[in-house]
Short mmCIF file of C-alpha atoms in Angstrom, two decimals:
data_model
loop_
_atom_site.label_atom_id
_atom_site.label_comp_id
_atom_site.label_asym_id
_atom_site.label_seq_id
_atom_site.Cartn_x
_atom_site.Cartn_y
_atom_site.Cartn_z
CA UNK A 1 31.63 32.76 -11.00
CA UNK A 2 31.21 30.53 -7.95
CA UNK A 3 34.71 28.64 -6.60
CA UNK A 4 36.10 27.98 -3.55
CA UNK A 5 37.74 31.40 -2.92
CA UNK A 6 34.23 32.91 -3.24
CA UNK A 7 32.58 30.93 -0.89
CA UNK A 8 33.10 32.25 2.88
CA UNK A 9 32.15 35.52 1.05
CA UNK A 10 28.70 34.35 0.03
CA UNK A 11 25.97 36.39 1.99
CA UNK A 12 22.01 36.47 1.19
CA UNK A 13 20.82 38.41 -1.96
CA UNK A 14 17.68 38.69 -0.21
CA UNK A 15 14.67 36.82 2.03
CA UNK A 16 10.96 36.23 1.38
CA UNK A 17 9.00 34.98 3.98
CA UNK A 18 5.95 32.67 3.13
CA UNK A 19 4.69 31.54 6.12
CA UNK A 20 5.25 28.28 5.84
CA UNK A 21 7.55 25.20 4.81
CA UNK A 22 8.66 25.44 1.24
CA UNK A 23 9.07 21.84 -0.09
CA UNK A 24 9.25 22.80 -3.78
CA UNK A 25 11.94 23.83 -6.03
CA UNK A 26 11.39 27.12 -7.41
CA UNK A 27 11.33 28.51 -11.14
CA UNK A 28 13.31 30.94 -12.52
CA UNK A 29 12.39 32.22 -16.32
CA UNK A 30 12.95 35.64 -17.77
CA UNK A 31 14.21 37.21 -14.64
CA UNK A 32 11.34 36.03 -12.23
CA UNK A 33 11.34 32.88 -9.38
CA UNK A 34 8.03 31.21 -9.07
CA UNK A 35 7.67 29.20 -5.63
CA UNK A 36 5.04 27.00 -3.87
CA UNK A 37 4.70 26.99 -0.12
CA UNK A 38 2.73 25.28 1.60
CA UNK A 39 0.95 28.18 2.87
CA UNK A 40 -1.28 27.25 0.20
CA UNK A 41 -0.07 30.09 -1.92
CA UNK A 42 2.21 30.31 -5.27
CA UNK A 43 4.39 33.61 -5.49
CA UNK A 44 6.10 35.08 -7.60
CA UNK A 45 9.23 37.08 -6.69
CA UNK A 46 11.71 39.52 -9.02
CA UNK A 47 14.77 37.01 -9.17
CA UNK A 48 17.29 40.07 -8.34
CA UNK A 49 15.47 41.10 -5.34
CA UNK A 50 12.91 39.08 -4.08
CA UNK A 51 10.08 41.50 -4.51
CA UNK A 52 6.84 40.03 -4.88
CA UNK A 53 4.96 40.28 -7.89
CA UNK A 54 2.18 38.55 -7.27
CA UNK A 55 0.23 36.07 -5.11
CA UNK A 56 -2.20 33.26 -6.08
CA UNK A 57 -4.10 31.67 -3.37
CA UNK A 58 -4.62 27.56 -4.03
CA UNK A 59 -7.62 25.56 -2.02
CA UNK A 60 -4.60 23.90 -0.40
CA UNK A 61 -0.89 23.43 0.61
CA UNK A 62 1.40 23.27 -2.13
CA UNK A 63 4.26 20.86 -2.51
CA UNK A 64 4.36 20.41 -6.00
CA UNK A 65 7.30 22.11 -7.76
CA UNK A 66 5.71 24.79 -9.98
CA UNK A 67 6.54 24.42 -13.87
CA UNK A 68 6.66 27.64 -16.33
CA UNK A 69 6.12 27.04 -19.65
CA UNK A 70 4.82 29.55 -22.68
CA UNK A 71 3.62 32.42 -20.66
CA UNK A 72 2.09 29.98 -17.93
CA UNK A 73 2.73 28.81 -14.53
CA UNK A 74 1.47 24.96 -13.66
CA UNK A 75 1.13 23.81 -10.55
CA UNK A 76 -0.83 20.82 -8.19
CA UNK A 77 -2.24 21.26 -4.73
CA UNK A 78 -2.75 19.06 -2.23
CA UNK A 79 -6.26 20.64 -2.07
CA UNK A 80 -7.06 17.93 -5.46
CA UNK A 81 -6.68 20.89 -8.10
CA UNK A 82 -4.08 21.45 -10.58
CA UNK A 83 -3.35 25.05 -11.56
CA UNK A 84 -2.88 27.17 -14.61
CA UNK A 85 -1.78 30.82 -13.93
CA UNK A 86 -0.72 33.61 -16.43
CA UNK A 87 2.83 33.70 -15.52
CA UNK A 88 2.63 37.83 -16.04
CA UNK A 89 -0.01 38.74 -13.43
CA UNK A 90 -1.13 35.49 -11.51
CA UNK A 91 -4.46 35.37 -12.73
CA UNK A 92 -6.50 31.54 -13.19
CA UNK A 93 -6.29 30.72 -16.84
CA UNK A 94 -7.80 27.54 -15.67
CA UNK A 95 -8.24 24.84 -12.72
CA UNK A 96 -8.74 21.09 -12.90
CA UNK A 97 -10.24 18.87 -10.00
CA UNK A 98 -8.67 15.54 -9.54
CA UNK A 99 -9.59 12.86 -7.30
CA UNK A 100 -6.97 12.61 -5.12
CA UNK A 101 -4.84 15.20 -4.38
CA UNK A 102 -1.21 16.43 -6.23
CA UNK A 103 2.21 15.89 -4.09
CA UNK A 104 4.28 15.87 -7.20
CA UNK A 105 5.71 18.54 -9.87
CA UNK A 106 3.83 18.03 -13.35
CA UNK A 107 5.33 17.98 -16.79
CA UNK A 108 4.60 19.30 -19.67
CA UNK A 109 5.83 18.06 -22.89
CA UNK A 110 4.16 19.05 -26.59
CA UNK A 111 1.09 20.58 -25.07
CA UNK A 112 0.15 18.31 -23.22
CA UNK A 113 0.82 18.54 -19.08
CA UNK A 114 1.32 15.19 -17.03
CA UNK A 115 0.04 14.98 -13.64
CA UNK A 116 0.81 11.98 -11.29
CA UNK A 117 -1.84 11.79 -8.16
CA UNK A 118 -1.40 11.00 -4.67
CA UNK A 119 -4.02 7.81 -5.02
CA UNK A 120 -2.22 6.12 -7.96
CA UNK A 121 -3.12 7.74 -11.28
CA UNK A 122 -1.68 9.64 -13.61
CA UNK A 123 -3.25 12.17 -16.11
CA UNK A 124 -2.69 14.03 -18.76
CA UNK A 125 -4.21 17.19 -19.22
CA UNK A 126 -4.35 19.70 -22.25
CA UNK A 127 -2.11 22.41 -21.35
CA UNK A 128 -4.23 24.98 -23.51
CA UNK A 129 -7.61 24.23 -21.73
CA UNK A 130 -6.98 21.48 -18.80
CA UNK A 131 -9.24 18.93 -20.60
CA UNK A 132 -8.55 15.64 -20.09
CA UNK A 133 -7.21 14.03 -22.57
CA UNK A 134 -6.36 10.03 -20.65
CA UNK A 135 -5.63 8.66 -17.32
CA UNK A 136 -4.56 5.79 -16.10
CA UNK A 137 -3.99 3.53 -12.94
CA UNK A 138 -0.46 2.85 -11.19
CA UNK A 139 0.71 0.84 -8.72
CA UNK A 140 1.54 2.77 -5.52
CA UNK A 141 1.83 6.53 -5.85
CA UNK A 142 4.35 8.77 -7.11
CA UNK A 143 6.15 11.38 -4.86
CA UNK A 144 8.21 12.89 -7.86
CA UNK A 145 7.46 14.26 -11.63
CA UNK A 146 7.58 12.16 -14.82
CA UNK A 147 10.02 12.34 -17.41
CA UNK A 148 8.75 12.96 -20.78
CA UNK A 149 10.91 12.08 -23.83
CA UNK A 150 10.31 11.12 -27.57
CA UNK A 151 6.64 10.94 -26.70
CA UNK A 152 6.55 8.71 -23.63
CA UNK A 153 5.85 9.26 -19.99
CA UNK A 154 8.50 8.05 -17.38
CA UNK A 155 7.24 7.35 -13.61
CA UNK A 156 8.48 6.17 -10.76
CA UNK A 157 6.29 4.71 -7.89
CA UNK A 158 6.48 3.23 -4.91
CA UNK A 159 4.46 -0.44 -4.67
CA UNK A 160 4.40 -2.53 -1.77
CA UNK A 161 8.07 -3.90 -0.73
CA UNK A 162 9.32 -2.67 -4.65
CA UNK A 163 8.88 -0.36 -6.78
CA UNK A 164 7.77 0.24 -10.38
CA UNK A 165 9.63 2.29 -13.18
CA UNK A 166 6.51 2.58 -16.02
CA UNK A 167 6.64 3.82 -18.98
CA UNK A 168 3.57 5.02 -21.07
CA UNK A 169 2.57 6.50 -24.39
CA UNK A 170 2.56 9.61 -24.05
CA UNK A 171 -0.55 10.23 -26.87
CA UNK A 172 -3.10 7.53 -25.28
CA UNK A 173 -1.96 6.41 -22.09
CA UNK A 174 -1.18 2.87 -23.18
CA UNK A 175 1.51 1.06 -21.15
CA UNK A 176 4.86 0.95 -23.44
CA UNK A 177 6.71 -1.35 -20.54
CA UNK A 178 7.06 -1.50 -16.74
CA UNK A 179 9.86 -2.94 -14.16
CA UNK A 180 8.54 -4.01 -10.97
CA UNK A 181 11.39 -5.95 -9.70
CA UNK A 182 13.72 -2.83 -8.40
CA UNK A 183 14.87 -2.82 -5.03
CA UNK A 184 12.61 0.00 -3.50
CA UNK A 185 10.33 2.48 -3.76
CA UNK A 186 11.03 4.93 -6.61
CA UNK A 187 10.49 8.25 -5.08
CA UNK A 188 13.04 10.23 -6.93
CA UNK A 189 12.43 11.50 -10.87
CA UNK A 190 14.19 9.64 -13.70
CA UNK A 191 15.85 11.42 -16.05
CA UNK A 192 16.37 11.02 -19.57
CA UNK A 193 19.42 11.32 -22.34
CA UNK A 194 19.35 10.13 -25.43
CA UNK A 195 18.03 6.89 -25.51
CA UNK A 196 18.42 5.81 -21.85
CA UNK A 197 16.89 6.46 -18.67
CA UNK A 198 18.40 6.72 -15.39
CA UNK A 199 16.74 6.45 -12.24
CA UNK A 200 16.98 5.99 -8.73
CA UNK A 201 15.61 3.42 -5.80
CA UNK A 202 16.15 2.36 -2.53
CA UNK A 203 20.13 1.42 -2.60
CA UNK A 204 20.67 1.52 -6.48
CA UNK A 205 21.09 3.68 -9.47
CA UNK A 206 20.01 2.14 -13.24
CA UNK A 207 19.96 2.89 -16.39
CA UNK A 208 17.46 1.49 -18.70
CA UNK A 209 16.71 1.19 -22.03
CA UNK A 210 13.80 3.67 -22.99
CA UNK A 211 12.91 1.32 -26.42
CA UNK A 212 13.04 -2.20 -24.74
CA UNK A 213 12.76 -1.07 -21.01
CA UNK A 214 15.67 -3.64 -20.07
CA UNK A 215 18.05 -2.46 -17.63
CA UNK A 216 21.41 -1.83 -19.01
CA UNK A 217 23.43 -1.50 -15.69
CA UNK A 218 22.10 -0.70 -12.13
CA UNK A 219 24.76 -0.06 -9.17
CA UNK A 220 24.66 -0.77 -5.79
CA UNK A 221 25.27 2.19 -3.25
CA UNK A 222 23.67 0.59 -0.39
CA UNK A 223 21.63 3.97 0.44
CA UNK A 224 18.38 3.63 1.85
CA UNK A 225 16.15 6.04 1.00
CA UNK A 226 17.61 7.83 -2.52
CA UNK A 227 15.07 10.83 -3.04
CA UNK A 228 17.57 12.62 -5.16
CA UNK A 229 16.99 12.90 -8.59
CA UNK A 230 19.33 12.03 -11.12
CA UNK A 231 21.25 14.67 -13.06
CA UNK A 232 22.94 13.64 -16.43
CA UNK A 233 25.43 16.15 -17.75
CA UNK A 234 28.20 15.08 -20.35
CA UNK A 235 28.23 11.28 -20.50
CA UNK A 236 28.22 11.49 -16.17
CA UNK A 237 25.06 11.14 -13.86
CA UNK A 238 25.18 12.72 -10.64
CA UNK A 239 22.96 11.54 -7.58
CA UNK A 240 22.92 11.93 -4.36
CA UNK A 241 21.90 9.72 -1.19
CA UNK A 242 21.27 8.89 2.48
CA UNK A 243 24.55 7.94 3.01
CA UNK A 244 26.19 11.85 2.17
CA UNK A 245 27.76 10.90 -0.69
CA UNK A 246 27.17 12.49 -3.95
CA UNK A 247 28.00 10.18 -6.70
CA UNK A 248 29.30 10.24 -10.44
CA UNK A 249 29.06 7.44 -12.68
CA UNK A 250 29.64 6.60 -15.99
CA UNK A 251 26.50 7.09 -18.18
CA UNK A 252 27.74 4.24 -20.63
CA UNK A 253 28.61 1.80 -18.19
CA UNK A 254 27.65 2.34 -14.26
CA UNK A 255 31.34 2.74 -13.00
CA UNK A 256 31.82 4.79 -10.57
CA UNK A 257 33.88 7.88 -11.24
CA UNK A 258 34.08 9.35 -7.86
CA UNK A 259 31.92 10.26 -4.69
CA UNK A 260 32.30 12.88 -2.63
CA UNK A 261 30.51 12.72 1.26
CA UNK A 262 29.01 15.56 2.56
CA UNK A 263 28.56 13.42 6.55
CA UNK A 264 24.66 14.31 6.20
CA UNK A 265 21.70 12.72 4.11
CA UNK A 266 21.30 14.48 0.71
CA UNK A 267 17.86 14.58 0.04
CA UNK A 268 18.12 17.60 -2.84
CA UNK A 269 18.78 17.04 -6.69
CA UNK A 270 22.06 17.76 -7.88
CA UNK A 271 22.05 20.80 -10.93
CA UNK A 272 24.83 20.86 -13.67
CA UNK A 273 25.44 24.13 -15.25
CA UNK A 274 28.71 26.44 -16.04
CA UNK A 275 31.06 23.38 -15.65
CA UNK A 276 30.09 22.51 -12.06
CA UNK A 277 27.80 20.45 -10.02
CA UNK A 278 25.79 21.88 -7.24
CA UNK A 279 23.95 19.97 -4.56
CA UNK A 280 22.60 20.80 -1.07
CA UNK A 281 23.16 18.69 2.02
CA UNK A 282 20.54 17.84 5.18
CA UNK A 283 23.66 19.18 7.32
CA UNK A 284 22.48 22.83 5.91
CA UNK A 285 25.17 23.27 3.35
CA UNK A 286 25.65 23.76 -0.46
CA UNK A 287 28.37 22.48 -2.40
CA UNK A 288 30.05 23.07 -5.70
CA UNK A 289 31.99 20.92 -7.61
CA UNK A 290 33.73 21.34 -10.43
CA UNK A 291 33.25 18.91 -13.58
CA UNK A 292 35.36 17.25 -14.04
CA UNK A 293 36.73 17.37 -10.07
CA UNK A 294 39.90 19.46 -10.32
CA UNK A 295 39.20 20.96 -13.89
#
């Protein structure tokens, strides 16, 4: 168990060297870690000790956070292709051309994988084959995945001096609502619980309703950029933001329960799991916190 005893004793499991910048998050199911680089190249690595298992090459660099679902490992490239690998051996199950090319993670949801492109569109894709089922236009471009709840699509954009939170059917592609009055560019991924969504823009965190789409609280931080995604454990979301500090609020209401500053920028999206909160910091450090702080 990680605490604060543990820490200075914390040394590196192992390495793996892809050549390049890794801007991705990496996957971990049944024992293996699935990462992007942009060396143009997914790999997949033994999760105990980083041997490689395999290597698929991509027509591009890839930035896009790889998602493993069923056997299957999906991925975009900024090359205009989105991937579908057998998660076991690496091999193409398929491959999908887009028009523009894939900066963002996809989702998948019910069979059906969501795909926002760099140009403004997003698509949806069956997961089986990689025919296209819809796509449609948006404002701006997203930099982060969609949310996928209760059959709709959540994205966030960035438009002009604003930026958009949309939400979409998730079956046709029809617009279900859209709020274009936030106070930035919505570069990090919402999140969903329950019946809300919270999400992140320049200086603010909301929550908003996901059957209306009318804001039921939005907070002030004063943080310009926020590219951390929201994390909602246990009635609390967690974000983090340019100004170091990684906040808690109140899922019901917006207060704010505490914030804790790390003195650099977190870019990186808090995780909640075994009673503590874990974030990284741009001043090259990883914290822990324990939920509630103290407990």
């Amino acid at each position: 168990m990680l605490s604060p005893s543990a820490v200075p004793g914390l040394a590196p499991a192992w390495r793996f060297s892809t050549g390049n910048e890794v801007f991705s998050s990496p996957a971990v199911v049944n024992g293996v870690a699935y990462v992007a680089s942009m060396s143009s190249a997914v790999y997949a690595l033994n999760a105990a000790t980083g041997a490689r298992r395999w290597t698929f090459r991509s027509n591009g660099a890839v930035s896009s956070s790889p998602a493993v679902v069923g056997g299957r490992v999906f991925v975009g490239s900024q090359g205009s292709r989105v991937y579908a690998l057998s998660a076991a051996t690496g091999a193409r199950r398929w491959r999908v051309r887009l028009r523009t090319e894939v900066d963002a993670s996809p989702a998948l949801a019910d069979g059906v994988l969501y795909v926002p492109g760099d140009a403004g569109e997003l698509y949806a894709l069956r997961a089986a084959t990689g025919a296209r089922l819809w796509q449609v236009g948006v404002p701006g471009h997203a930099d982060s995945a969609p949310a996928v709840a209760l059959g709709v699509v959540y994205l966030g954009t960035d438009h002009t001096d604003v930026g958009d939170l949309l939400a979409f059917d998730g079956a046709t592609g029809k617009p279900v609502w859209d709020i274009t009055d936030s106070d930035g560019a919505v570069d990090a991924a919402p999140a969903v619980a329950s019946d809300v969504v919270y999400w992140a823009a320049n200086g603010s965190v909301s929550a908003t309703s996901v059957i209306t789409g009318k804001n039921l609280w939005s907070v002030s931080v004063g943080a310009m950029p926020m590219d951390s995604d929201p994390a909602v454990a246990d009635g609390v979301v967690y974000v983090g933001a340019s100004d170091g500090n990684l906040y808690a609020f109140d899922a019901a209401t917006g207060s704010q329960l505490w914030a804790y500053n790390t003195g650099s920028p977190i870019q990186s999206s808090p995780a909640v799991a075994d009673g503590r909160v874990y974030v990284g910091s741009d001043n090259g450090d990883e914290y822990a916190f324990a939920v509630p702080p103290g407990g």
